[in-house]
XYZ file of C-alpha atoms in Angstrom:
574
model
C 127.670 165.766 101.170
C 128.079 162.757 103.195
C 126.263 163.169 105.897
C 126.556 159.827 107.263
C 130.379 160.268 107.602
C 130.300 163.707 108.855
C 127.057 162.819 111.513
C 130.053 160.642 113.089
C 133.321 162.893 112.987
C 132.804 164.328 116.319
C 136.155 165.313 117.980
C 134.777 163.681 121.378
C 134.367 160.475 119.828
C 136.810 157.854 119.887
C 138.034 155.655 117.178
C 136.737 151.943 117.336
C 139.328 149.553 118.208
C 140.927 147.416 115.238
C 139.444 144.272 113.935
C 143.225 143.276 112.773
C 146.571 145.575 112.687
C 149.427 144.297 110.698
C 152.779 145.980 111.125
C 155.084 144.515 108.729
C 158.809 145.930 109.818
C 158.308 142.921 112.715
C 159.057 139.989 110.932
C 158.573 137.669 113.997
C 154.627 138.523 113.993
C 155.085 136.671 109.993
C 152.370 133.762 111.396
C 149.943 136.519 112.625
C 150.341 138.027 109.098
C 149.568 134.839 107.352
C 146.263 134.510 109.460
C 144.909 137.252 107.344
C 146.977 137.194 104.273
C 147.819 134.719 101.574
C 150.642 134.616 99.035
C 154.185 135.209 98.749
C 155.098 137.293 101.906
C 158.387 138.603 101.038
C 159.584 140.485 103.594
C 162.300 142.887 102.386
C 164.925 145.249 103.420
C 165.231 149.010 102.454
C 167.253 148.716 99.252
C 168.748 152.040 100.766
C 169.311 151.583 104.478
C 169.435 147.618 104.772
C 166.709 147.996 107.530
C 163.489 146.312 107.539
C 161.144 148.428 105.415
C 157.694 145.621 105.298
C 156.754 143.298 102.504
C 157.253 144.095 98.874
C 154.336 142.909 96.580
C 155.710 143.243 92.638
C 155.482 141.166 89.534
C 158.692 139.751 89.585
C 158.513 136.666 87.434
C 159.771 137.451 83.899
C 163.618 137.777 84.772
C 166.504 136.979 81.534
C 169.041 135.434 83.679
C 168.830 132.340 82.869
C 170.714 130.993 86.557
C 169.046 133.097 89.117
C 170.672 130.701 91.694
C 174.301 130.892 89.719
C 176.120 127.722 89.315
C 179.222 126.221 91.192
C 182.656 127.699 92.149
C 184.613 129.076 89.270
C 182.384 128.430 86.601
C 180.814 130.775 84.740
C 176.863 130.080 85.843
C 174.583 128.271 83.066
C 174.017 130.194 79.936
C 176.448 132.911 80.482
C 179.122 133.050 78.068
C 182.208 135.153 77.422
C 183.428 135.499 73.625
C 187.129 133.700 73.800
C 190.385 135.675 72.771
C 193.932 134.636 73.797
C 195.240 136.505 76.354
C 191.935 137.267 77.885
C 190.773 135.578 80.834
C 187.203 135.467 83.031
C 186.767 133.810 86.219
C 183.535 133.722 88.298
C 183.521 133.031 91.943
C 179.786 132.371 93.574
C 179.277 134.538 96.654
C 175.495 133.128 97.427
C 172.544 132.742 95.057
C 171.819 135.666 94.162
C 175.213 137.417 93.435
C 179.378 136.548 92.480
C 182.204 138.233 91.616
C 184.137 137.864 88.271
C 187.437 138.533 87.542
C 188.831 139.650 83.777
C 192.559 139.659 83.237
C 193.774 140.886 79.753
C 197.641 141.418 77.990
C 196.228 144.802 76.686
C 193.315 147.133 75.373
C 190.714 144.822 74.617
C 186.542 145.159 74.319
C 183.944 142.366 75.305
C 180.848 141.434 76.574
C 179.997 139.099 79.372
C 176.646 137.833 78.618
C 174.348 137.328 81.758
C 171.893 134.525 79.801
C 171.494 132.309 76.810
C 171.549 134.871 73.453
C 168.115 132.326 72.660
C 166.790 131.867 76.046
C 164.444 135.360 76.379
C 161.544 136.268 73.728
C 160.127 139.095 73.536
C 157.955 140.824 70.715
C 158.407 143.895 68.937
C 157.084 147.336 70.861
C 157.854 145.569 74.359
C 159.419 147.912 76.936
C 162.574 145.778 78.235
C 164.421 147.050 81.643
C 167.946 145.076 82.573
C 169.768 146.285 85.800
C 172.246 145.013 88.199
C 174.024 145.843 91.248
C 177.763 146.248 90.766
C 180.734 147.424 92.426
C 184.456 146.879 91.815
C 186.656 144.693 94.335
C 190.087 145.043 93.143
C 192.276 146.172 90.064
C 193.121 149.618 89.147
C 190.086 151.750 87.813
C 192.462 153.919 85.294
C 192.623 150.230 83.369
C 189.173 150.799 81.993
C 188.126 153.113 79.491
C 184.637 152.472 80.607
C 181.974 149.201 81.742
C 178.869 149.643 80.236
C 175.421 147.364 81.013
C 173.910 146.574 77.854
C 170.425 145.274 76.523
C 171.811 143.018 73.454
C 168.542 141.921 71.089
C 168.484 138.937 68.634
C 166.682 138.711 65.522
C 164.935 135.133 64.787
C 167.707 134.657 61.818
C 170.387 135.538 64.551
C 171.495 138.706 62.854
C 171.971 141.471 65.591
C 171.028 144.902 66.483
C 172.933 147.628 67.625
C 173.071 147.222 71.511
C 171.391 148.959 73.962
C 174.063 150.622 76.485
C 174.869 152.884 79.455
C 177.771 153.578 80.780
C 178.125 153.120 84.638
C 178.424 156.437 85.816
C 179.833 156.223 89.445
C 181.643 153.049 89.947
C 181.101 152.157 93.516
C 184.353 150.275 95.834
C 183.034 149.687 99.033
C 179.290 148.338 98.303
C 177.477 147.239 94.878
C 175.268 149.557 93.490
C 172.374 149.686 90.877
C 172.418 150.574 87.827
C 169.920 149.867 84.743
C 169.041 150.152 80.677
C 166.268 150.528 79.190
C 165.084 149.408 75.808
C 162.108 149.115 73.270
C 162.012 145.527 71.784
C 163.032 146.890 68.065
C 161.603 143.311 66.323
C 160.649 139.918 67.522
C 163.827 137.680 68.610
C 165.222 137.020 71.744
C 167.212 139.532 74.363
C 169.883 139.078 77.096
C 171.515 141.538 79.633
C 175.372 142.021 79.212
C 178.470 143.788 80.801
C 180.313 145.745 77.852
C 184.186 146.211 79.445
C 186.375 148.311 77.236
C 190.107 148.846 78.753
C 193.201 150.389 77.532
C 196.254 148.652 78.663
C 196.828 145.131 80.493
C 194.173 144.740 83.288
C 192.952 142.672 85.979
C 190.021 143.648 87.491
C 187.219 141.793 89.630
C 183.214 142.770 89.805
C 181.080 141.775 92.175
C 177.488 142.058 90.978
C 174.209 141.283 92.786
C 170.370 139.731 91.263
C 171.414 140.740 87.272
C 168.062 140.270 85.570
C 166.164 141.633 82.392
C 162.536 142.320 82.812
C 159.713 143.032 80.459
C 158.703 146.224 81.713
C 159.512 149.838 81.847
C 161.121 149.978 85.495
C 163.303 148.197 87.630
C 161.960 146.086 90.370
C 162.275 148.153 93.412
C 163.622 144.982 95.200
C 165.278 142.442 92.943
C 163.618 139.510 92.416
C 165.125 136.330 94.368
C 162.426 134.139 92.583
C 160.348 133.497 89.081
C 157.382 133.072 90.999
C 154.139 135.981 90.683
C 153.550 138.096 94.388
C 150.019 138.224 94.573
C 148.779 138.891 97.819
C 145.171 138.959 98.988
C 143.510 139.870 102.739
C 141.253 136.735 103.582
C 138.799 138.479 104.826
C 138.875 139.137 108.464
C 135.800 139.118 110.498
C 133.543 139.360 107.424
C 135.475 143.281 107.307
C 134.108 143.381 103.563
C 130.370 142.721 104.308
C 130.329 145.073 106.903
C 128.877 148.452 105.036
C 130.671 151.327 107.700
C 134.423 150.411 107.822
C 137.421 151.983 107.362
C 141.545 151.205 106.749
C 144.506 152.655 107.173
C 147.330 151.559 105.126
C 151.393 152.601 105.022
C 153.612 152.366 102.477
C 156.246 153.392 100.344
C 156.164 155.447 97.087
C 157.447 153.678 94.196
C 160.832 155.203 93.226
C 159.149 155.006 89.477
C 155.845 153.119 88.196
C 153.780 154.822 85.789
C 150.497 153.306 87.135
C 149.560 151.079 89.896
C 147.374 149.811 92.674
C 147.990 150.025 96.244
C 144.941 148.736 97.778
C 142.019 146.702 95.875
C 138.401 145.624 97.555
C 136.818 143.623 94.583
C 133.976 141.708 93.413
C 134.424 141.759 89.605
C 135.135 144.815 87.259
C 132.190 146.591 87.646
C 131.774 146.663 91.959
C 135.574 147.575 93.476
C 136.888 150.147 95.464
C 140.869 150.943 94.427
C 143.555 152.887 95.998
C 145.552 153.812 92.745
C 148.607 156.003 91.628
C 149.338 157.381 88.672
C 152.602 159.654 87.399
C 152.759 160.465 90.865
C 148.957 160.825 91.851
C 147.210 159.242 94.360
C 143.262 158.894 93.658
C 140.510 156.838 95.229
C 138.268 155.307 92.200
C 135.047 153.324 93.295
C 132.903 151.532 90.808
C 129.675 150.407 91.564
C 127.360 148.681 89.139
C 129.620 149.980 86.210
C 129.488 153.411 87.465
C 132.839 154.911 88.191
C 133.607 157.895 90.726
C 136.866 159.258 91.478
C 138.653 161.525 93.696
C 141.800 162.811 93.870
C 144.111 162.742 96.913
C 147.656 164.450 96.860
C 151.008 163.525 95.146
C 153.944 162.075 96.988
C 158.040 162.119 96.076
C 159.502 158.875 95.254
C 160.253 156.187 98.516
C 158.336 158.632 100.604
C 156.770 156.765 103.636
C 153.134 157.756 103.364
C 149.281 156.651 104.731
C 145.899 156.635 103.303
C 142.776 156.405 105.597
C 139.563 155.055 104.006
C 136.641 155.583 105.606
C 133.548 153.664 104.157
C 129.803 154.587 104.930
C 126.225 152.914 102.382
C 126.006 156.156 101.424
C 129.750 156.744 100.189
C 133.810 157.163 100.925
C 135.905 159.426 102.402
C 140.027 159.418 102.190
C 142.690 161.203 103.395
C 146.467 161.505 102.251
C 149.195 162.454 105.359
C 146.489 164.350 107.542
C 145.129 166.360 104.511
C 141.885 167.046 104.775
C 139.404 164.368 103.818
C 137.965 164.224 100.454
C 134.610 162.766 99.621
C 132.630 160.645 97.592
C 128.976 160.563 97.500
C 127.571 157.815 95.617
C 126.040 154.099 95.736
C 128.986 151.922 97.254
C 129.464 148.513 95.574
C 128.370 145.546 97.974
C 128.626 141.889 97.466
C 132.809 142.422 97.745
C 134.801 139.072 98.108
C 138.159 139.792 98.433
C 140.879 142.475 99.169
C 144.068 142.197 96.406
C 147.229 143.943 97.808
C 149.493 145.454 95.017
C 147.918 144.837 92.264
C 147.614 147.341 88.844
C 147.521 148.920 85.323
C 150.430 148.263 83.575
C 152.622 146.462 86.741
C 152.259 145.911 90.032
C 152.767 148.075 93.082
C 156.563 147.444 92.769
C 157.605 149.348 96.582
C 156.955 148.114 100.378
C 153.315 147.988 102.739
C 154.511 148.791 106.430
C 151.392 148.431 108.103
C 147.508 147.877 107.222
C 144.947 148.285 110.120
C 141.196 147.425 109.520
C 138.465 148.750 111.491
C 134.682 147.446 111.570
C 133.062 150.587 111.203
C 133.344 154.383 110.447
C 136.919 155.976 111.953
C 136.082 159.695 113.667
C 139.021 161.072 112.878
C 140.726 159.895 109.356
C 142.691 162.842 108.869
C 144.619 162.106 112.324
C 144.790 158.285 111.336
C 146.937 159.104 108.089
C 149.244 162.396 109.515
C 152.430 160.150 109.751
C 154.499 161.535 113.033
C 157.787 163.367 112.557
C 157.764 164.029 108.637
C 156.919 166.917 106.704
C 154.533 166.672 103.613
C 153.011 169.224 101.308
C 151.570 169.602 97.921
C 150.210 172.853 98.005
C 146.419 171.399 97.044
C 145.069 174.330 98.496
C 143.800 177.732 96.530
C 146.217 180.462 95.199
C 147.976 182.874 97.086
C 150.781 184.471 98.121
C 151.041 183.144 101.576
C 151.826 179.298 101.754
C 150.049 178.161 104.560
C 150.276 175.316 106.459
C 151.170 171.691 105.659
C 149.081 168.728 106.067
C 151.298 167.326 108.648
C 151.339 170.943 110.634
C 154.265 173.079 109.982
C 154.890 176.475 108.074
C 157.326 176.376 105.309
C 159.504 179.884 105.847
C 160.194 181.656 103.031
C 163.127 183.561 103.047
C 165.810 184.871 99.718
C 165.720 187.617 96.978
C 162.891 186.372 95.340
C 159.172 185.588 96.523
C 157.514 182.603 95.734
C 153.764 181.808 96.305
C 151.108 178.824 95.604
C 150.195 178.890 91.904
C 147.577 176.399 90.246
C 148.404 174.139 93.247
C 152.260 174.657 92.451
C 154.758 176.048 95.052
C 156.777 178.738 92.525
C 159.107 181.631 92.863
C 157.596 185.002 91.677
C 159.156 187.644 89.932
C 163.395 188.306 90.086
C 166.066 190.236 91.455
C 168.316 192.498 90.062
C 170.847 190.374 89.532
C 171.493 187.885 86.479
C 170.672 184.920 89.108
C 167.621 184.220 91.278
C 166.891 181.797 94.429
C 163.673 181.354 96.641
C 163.926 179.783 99.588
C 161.647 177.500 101.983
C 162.833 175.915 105.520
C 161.124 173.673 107.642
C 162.408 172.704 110.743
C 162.959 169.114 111.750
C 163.512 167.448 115.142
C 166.709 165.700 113.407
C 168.640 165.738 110.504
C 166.552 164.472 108.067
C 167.166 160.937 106.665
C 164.974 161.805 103.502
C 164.308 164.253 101.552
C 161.930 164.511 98.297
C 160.020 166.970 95.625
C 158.021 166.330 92.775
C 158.441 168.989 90.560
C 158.451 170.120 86.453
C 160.155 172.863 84.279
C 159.077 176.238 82.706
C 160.678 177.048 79.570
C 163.878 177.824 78.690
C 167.199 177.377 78.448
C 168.723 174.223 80.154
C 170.540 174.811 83.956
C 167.886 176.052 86.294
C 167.999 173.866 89.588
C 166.292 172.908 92.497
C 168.069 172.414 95.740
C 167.210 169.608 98.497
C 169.676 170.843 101.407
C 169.841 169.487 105.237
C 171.315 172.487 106.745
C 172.385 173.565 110.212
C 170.580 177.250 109.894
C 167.435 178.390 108.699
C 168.688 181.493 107.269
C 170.648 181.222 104.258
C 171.926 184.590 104.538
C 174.060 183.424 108.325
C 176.741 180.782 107.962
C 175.824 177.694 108.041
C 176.775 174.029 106.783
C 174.897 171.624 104.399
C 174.187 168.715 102.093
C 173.521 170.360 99.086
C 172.045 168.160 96.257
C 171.247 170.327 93.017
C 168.413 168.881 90.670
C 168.482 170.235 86.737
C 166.735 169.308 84.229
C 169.753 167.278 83.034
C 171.811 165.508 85.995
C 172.038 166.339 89.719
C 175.214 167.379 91.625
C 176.186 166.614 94.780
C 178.158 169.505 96.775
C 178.471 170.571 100.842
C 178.272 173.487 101.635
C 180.752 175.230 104.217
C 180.204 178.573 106.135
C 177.326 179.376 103.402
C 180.149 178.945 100.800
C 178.895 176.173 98.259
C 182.069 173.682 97.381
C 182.974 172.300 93.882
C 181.037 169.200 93.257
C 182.111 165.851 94.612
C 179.649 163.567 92.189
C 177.515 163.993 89.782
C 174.953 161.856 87.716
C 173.831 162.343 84.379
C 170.067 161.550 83.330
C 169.815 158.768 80.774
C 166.535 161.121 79.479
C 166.787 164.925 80.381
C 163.653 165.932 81.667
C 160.727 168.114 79.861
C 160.804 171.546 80.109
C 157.013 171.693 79.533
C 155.434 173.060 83.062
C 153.347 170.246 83.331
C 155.454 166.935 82.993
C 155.905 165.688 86.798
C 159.114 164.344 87.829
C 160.180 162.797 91.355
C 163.374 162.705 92.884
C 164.694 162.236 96.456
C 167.954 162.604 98.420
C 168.042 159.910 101.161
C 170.781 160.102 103.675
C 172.491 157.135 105.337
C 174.694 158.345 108.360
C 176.256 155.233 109.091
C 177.797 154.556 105.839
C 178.347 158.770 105.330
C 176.814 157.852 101.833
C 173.365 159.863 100.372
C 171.628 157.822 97.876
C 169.616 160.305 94.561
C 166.294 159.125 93.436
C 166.827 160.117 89.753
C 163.246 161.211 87.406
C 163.585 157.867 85.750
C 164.013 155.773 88.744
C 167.845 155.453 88.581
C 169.143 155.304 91.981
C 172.880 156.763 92.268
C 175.054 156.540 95.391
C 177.857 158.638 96.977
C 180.552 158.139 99.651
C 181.874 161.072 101.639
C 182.515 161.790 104.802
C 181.352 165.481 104.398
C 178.078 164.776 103.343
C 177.153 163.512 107.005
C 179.195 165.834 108.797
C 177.532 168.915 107.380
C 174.142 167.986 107.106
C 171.723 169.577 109.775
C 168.363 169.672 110.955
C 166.495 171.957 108.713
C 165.322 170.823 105.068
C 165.781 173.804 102.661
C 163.769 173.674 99.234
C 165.505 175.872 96.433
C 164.280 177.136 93.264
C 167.365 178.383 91.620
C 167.443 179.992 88.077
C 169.509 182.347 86.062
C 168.022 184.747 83.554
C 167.481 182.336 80.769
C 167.141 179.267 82.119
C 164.346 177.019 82.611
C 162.971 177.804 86.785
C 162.268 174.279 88.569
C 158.140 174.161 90.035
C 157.142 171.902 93.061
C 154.095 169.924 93.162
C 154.782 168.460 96.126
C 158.180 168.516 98.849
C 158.704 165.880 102.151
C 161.311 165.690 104.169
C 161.679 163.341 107.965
């Protein structure tokens, strides 16, 4: 199979040298990038780290709130509105354009809504999936005031009768920097919606909020970086050097997972709907689909954890495709490619766009020799076990051995990494360590849930040891079914937990529902960040977490004897 491809993988042979290579974390080269690209070029930072992280493409133009840029000093901003009460009173205080702090001072116990947006300003239709989300934290006042604050999705009927709102409680109320927190909603019957702060307190209180880009979108997710504008980000490659005409060429492109889309499209070469060649994820799959005259061919390519940093490598011949995931190996297609292409779309898809960050695209005018090297990204781990069954687990695409160590074995299982059998005890762990250079500033899994009763858990850890058996220290995030629970862990002893987050939806316990979730560490700040199985993002401050974490990533499944067992699909750390 593809024997034009393979007649040109020789490991003497160089790569050809780029037609154009775009690296997107250096803002400064932004007129190089327009040379190639046109659209919106938002360049973004990490919503994590603050650090440059490339240019987010997303559709980010149906936002609720009605005053994206806010309004003047000490005025509520247009459309916003406050039900009155004596003896209540709401200040707002503009920071920039995107965010402001309020301040609510009451006599006593007391329940409200601050409405973010005209109660008639939003339509939607019946069956629509409607996400609000904000980024809040809380300035002043005394938290033992509130009873809770709640962010609410409030629907209106056309004949202004209401429903029952939408609302979840803010779990872990942040002090020193605003964090996110959404709602979700299905549009219930035609009217009109707005996003709202619910505030419910006890006794006299004075507390002020600041909030950051409050909006209410018409899709399933959050946008992974808040939209600053109303305006579509479509981006296309003008086509450099006549790359699409050429029939041997190749690309390498690097990017960021979504932290959650259903479906979407990384890369697009198109001519019309039947003659394209797609890049495309779906619940956590990456695939390569080409269709040429109306004849579709598709191959799979690997799944990757949420706000993983990953590459593809295409490799295009007349005769077919080849692709490759983080240095697995590559995976064919044999068949007619499409010709006649016009133009390359960037973060386009099914059902939303690509709604994360492209770091760096590279184009070559012919055939790469070696697109497994191209896409190995340096100093990460990767692996999801898409390799046959058996007890031993091999090694990763990007090169290392996960160890195995614990009471119980685990092995590779229908392209699963699983623990095998149990102890004689009523609780079971398997263990797998990878070594790292550093402490690791990410780690991720993909995983689902046997059967049973709910509790089992799967530990992310940065430890300082690779044998859980010695003492060591560690950042121990536990995933269940149901919330996750952050702990350290001190001389092997595990602590009592210092945070924990709840899941708005518990996850399936169905052995064949995918989830991802992530742990991402941010040393400066001594704060870890969880990538929750719906997308929620939940953050938590303490000095321990930094101080214990070490250099090898530690992937746990943990059960006792009735509870559901956690399975990987995939695990990355770096």
């Amino acid at each position: 199979m593809f024997a034009l491809l393979c007649s040109q993988s020789k490991a003497a042979e160089q790569n050809p040298a780029p037609l154009a290579d775009l690296n997107f974390l250096d803002r400064t080269a932004s007129k190089q990038h327009a040379q190639l690209l046109r659209g919106n070029l938002r360049y973004v930072d990490h919503e994590v780290f603050g650090d440059p992280a490339g240019i987010a493409i997303e559709e980010a133009a149906l936002n609720g709130v009605e005053d994206a840029v806010f309004s003047t000093e000490a005025l509520l901003p247009s459309g916003w509105q406050v039900t009155p009460m004596a003896g209540r009173d709401v200040t707002f205080t503009k920071i920039n354009a995107t965010s402001g702090r309020l301040q609510v001072r009451g006599e006593g116990a007391d329940q409200f809504y601050v409405e973010m947006g005209g109660n008639r300003h939003f339509a939607v239709k019946r069956g629509q999936p409607l996400t609000g989300s904000l980024a809040l934290r809380v300035v002043s006042g005394y938290l033992g005031e509130l009873v809770k604050v709640e962010l609410c999705i409030l629907q209106l009927k056309p004949d202004g009768s209401a429903a029952p709102p939408v609302a979840i409680p803010i779990q872990l109320m942040q002090t020193d920097k605003p964090w996110w927190e959404q709602v979700r909603a299905t549009v219930a019957a035609d009217g009109f919606a707005s996003l709202a702060l619910r505030v419910t307190t006890q006794a006299r209180f004075d507390v002020t909020f600041e909030f950051h880009s409050p909006q209410l979108e018409q899709r399933a997710w959050r946008s992974t970086f808040c939209a600053t504008s109303r305006s579509g980000d479509k981006v296309m490659l003008i086509d450099a050097d006549r790359y699409l005409s050429r029939l041997e060429r190749s690309v390498l492109v690097t990017a960021d997972a979504p932290r959650f889309v259903s479906s979407g499209s990384l890369w697009c070469e198109y001519a019309d709907p039947d003659n394209y060649v797609e890049i495309q994820q779906r619940e956590r799959v990456f695939c390569v689909k080409v269709v040429s005259k109306g004849i579709p061919s598709e191959v799979s390519l690997g799944i990757v954890p949420p706000l993983m940093r990953f590459t593809v490598c295409l490799v295009q011949g007349a005769k077919g495709l080849a692709a490759s995931l983080n240095g697995k190996a590559l995976k064919t297609i044999d068949c007619e490619m499409p010709v006649g292409l016009n133009l390359v779309r960037l973060g386009s898809g099914v059902g939303g766009s690509w709604n994360s960050t492209i770091v760096r695209l590279t184009l070559f005018a012919a055939t790469v020799s070696d697109g497994a090297g191209l896409s190995r990204p340096a100093k990460a781990f990767f692996d999801d076990f898409d390799r046959p069954d058996s007890p031993d687990l091999g090694a990763s695409p990007t090169g290392q051995i996960i160890r195995r160590t614990g009471t119980v074995g685990s092995a590779i299982s229908e392209r699963k990494w699983v623990a095998t059998g149990g102890g004689v005890s009523l609780s079971y762990a398997a263990y797998g360590i990878v070594r790292l250079d550093r402490p690791p500033r990410y780690l991720g899994a993909v995983l689902d849930w046997t059967a049973g009763s709910p509790g089992g858990g799967a530990a992310l850890l940065a430890a300082t040891d690779d044998d859980p058996r010695r003492s060591i220290n560690a950042l121990h995030a536990v995933v269940t079914d149901r919330k996750e629970i952050f702990q350290t862990m001190i001389a092997s002893k595990v602590e009592a937990a210092l945070a924990q987050f709840v899941y708005p939806v518990p996850m399936e316990r169905d052995s064949r529902t995918p989830y991802g979730v992530a742990c991402l560490i941010n040393f400066e700040e001594k704060a870890v960040v969880y990538v929750g199985p719906q997308g929620d993002l939940a953050r938590h401050v303490h000095p321990t977490y930094t101080e214990r974490a070490g250099q090898f990533a530690v992937f746990e499944h943990y059960w006792q004897l009735t509870q559901c067992r956690p399975e990987f699909l995939a695990v990355a750390a770096g």
